[in-house]
């Protein structure tokens, strides 16, 4: 495993590697969800690059950039077993040098859901991912389906700007009680952790209604809200039943693939999760 901080050093090393490159961008504080991405990248490519960079531009002013969990030594330990790995760990100055002024804005698909509550978030994500794609030059890039809107934004950006790579969405990894793995789960106290699977239970309730034949978007959203309302520690930010491709909120009867999603605050953690229904 090679750990590199500078773009110039990374490019030199990358140029020496032959065959296909699979890329897993992360903000570190790795968990099994990240390792699922790395395993998939390792299975499908000749070599793998993992980036670890807590990207300041995707955090809003009152968000948790300063407190976001970081532990590079632990991350490297978790990646140690993977052969042929380059870990790229740039500093903020390396990615955003003095005078930086170019940003990538993906328009429509960035606007609803998370984008509505975090107006500058996807501009930061698209910008850093575009820069990382330019540096890493992967043939395939791997993202978790837990961040469904992020995945949609990246797919749109890759299509629109003709990045020569394939974007691969990897299924969400869950704890045995359904809680989706996330670095932000580390913010939860034991009591809050016990409450957190309510997100998955709420999604499953709506999915079950859908499976039983319910197609009214508002009824599906109400099914999620009812489960969340029974958990006193859960403060709902939003629940949504949206078109899985455009991410526009569904009204009336749903058809085709629908993304059921939500953001819920439990203590200081803002948790997001989703399930798709109506997918072939
Ligand atoms: O999903 C994440 O961890 C981040 O949003 C990403 C894609 C690494 C960009 O900073």
XYZ file of C-alpha atoms and ligand atoms in Angstrom:
290
model
C 0.000 0.000 0.000
C 1.307 3.389 -0.967
C 0.102 6.548 0.784
C 0.574 9.787 -1.178
C -0.362 13.348 -0.283
C 0.794 15.395 -3.266
C -0.934 15.489 -6.662
C 2.429 15.435 -8.472
C 3.625 12.337 -6.562
C 0.302 10.632 -7.138
C 0.380 11.311 -10.891
C 3.928 9.974 -11.182
C 2.965 6.737 -9.432
C -0.354 6.393 -11.278
C 1.430 6.682 -14.645
C 3.550 3.653 -13.764
C 0.529 1.409 -13.122
C -0.845 -0.546 -16.056
C -4.370 -1.873 -16.551
C -7.672 -0.638 -15.181
C -7.975 1.599 -12.155
C -10.964 1.460 -9.785
C -11.435 4.564 -7.637
C -13.171 4.858 -4.259
C -13.438 8.475 -3.048
C -14.037 8.750 0.724
C -13.891 11.223 3.569
C -12.234 8.608 5.771
C -13.336 7.241 9.133
C -13.876 4.058 7.170
C -16.421 1.360 7.927
C -17.672 -1.845 6.290
C -19.667 0.211 3.776
C -16.442 1.740 2.447
C -14.729 -1.644 2.479
C -17.570 -3.065 0.338
C -16.721 -0.368 -2.248
C -13.001 -1.179 -2.086
C -13.651 -4.932 -2.384
C -15.850 -4.381 -5.432
C -13.242 -2.074 -6.989
C -10.505 -4.643 -6.294
C -12.578 -7.432 -7.859
C -13.248 -5.459 -11.059
C -9.941 -3.647 -11.682
C -6.213 -4.256 -11.895
C -5.510 -1.700 -9.175
C -7.425 0.477 -6.778
C -7.112 4.062 -5.552
C -8.842 5.175 -2.346
C -8.890 8.894 -1.553
C -9.317 10.130 2.002
C -10.188 13.816 2.108
C -12.692 15.625 4.317
C -13.893 18.114 1.739
C -14.627 21.533 3.303
C -16.671 22.847 0.356
C -19.453 20.294 0.805
C -20.166 21.360 4.393
C -22.489 24.287 5.099
C -21.488 27.044 7.514
C -23.276 25.502 10.498
C -22.445 21.909 9.638
C -19.945 19.497 11.170
C -16.762 20.030 9.095
C -14.644 20.745 12.200
C -16.078 17.853 14.197
C -16.291 15.330 11.347
C -14.601 12.135 12.620
C -11.029 11.650 11.408
C -8.553 8.834 12.167
C -6.064 8.287 9.339
C -4.011 5.661 11.219
C -7.123 3.531 11.770
C -8.218 4.004 8.117
C -4.828 2.865 6.811
C -4.912 -0.151 9.112
C -8.302 -1.129 7.641
C -6.956 -0.813 4.084
C -3.733 -2.675 4.767
C -4.949 -6.057 3.561
C -5.755 -4.843 0.029
C -2.977 -5.490 -2.500
C -1.949 -2.946 -5.119
C -3.618 -0.026 -3.363
C -2.745 3.652 -3.575
C -4.253 5.782 -0.822
C -4.392 9.454 -1.794
C -4.596 11.735 1.256
C -4.311 15.332 0.005
C -4.388 18.336 2.319
C -7.000 21.071 1.928
C -4.292 23.335 0.400
C -3.439 20.660 -2.170
C -7.037 20.452 -3.412
C -7.962 24.123 -2.888
C -4.754 26.110 -3.333
C -4.734 29.845 -2.723
C -6.782 31.528 -5.476
C -8.954 28.491 -6.261
C -12.130 29.674 -8.027
C -13.552 26.934 -10.265
C -16.646 25.018 -9.158
C -18.909 22.405 -10.747
C -22.654 22.954 -10.390
C -24.976 20.137 -11.455
C -28.311 21.909 -11.780
C -31.677 20.119 -11.491
C -30.804 16.853 -9.825
C -28.964 18.765 -7.052
C -31.996 20.821 -6.120
C -34.510 18.711 -4.142
C -34.090 16.503 -1.069
C -30.613 17.032 0.430
C -29.911 19.913 -1.956
C -32.921 21.840 -0.684
C -31.722 21.573 2.936
C -27.996 21.867 2.153
C -27.906 24.378 -0.742
C -24.123 24.363 -1.328
C -23.521 20.679 -0.585
C -23.625 19.150 -4.072
C -21.599 21.987 -5.596
C -18.843 20.998 -3.145
C -19.271 17.295 -3.849
C -19.294 17.699 -7.654
C -16.274 20.013 -7.548
C -14.095 17.751 -5.435
C -15.155 14.581 -7.273
C -14.441 16.228 -10.659
C -10.991 17.285 -9.440
C -10.296 13.829 -8.011
C -11.414 12.209 -11.290
C -8.958 14.450 -13.145
C -6.146 13.505 -10.793
C -6.876 9.770 -10.458
C -8.057 9.100 -14.052
C -9.975 5.941 -13.125
C -11.823 3.638 -15.511
C -14.470 2.962 -12.824
C -15.562 4.904 -9.743
C -17.540 3.420 -6.847
C -20.135 5.200 -4.683
C -22.566 3.930 -2.033
C -26.285 3.866 -2.808
C -26.912 5.212 0.699
C -26.100 8.672 -0.701
C -28.612 8.227 -3.502
C -28.763 11.871 -4.548
C -24.968 12.154 -4.530
C -24.831 9.131 -6.838
C -27.413 10.758 -9.159
C -25.457 14.045 -9.179
C -22.186 12.287 -10.016
C -23.803 10.218 -12.778
C -25.261 13.404 -14.287
C -21.910 15.218 -14.062
C -20.066 12.311 -15.694
C -22.607 12.244 -18.547
C -22.704 16.028 -19.026
C -18.946 16.620 -18.863
C -17.975 13.392 -20.693
C -15.672 11.995 -18.056
C -14.342 8.759 -19.619
C -15.320 6.445 -16.774
C -18.105 4.242 -15.464
C -19.910 5.150 -12.228
C -20.914 2.143 -10.138
C -23.468 2.313 -7.310
C -22.910 -0.238 -4.541
C -25.749 -1.386 -2.213
C -25.960 0.093 1.283
C -24.347 -1.977 4.044
C -26.493 -2.226 7.196
C -26.065 -3.300 10.792
C -28.112 -6.379 11.743
C -30.896 -4.082 13.065
C -31.093 -2.226 9.738
C -29.132 0.937 10.569
C -27.210 2.005 7.461
C -23.477 2.289 8.120
C -22.243 5.874 8.219
C -19.235 7.638 9.698
C -21.733 9.949 11.444
C -23.167 7.011 13.431
C -20.163 7.613 15.707
C -21.965 10.745 17.003
C -24.742 8.599 18.544
C -24.895 7.903 22.294
C -25.957 4.321 23.205
C -29.535 5.494 23.716
C -29.586 7.323 20.376
C -27.971 4.339 18.665
C -30.820 2.140 19.937
C -33.320 4.591 18.398
C -31.551 4.984 15.030
C -32.908 1.861 13.230
C -36.249 3.706 13.131
C -35.175 5.132 9.748
C -34.935 1.695 8.191
C -38.171 0.553 9.853
C -39.938 3.597 8.400
C -38.571 2.893 4.911
C -39.612 -0.767 5.192
C -43.126 0.255 6.258
C -43.516 2.326 3.078
C -41.932 -0.401 0.958
C -44.384 -2.946 2.433
C -47.333 -0.677 1.626
C -45.984 -0.388 -1.933
C -45.586 -4.181 -2.192
C -49.190 -4.568 -0.983
C -50.296 -2.419 -3.934
C -50.380 1.107 -2.506
C -49.358 3.665 -5.155
C -50.409 7.007 -3.639
C -47.195 8.979 -2.979
C -48.678 10.820 0.002
C -49.814 7.551 1.617
C -46.267 6.164 1.230
C -44.811 9.305 2.844
C -47.417 9.118 5.638
C -46.432 5.486 6.322
C -42.828 6.626 6.900
C -43.875 9.608 9.051
C -46.089 7.402 11.249
C -43.193 5.084 12.154
C -40.818 8.018 12.786
C -43.407 9.798 14.963
C -43.373 6.868 17.401
C -39.670 7.454 18.183
C -39.283 10.408 20.578
C -35.549 10.866 19.807
C -36.166 11.242 16.051
C -36.600 14.783 14.683
C -37.696 14.508 11.047
C -36.014 16.800 8.532
C -37.896 15.369 5.537
C -39.442 12.204 4.152
C -39.776 11.777 0.417
C -41.177 9.546 -2.300
C -39.474 10.813 -5.453
C -38.971 9.749 -9.057
C -35.800 7.623 -8.835
C -34.256 9.241 -11.927
C -35.180 12.936 -11.728
C -35.489 12.945 -7.889
C -38.594 15.152 -8.268
C -41.146 14.591 -5.522
C -44.008 12.320 -6.686
C -47.578 13.618 -6.451
C -50.626 11.383 -6.836
C -50.083 7.837 -8.107
C -46.445 6.768 -8.440
C -45.198 4.772 -11.423
C -41.825 3.375 -12.387
C -38.893 3.399 -9.965
C -39.455 5.437 -6.810
C -36.825 6.514 -4.294
C -38.161 6.463 -0.735
C -35.798 8.581 1.357
C -35.477 10.621 4.510
C -33.217 12.715 6.700
C -33.722 12.502 10.448
C -31.825 14.109 13.326
C -31.073 11.928 16.306
C -29.043 13.890 18.834
C -26.272 15.672 16.934
C -26.315 13.145 14.078
C -28.252 13.973 10.932
C -28.886 10.553 9.398
C -30.064 9.844 5.844
C -31.282 6.598 4.340
C -33.270 5.346 1.362
C -34.824 2.342 -0.366
C -35.958 2.039 -3.971
C -39.217 0.423 -5.039
C -40.565 -0.326 -8.501
C -37.101 -1.208 -9.813
C -36.995 -4.038 -12.404
O -19.519 10.309 0.031
C -18.506 10.896 0.462
O -17.797 10.412 1.352
C -18.143 12.258 -0.117
O -19.260 13.002 -0.399
C -17.197 12.163 -1.338
C -17.882 11.451 -2.495
C -15.939 11.411 -0.953
C -16.812 13.562 -1.812
O -16.173 14.274 -0.810
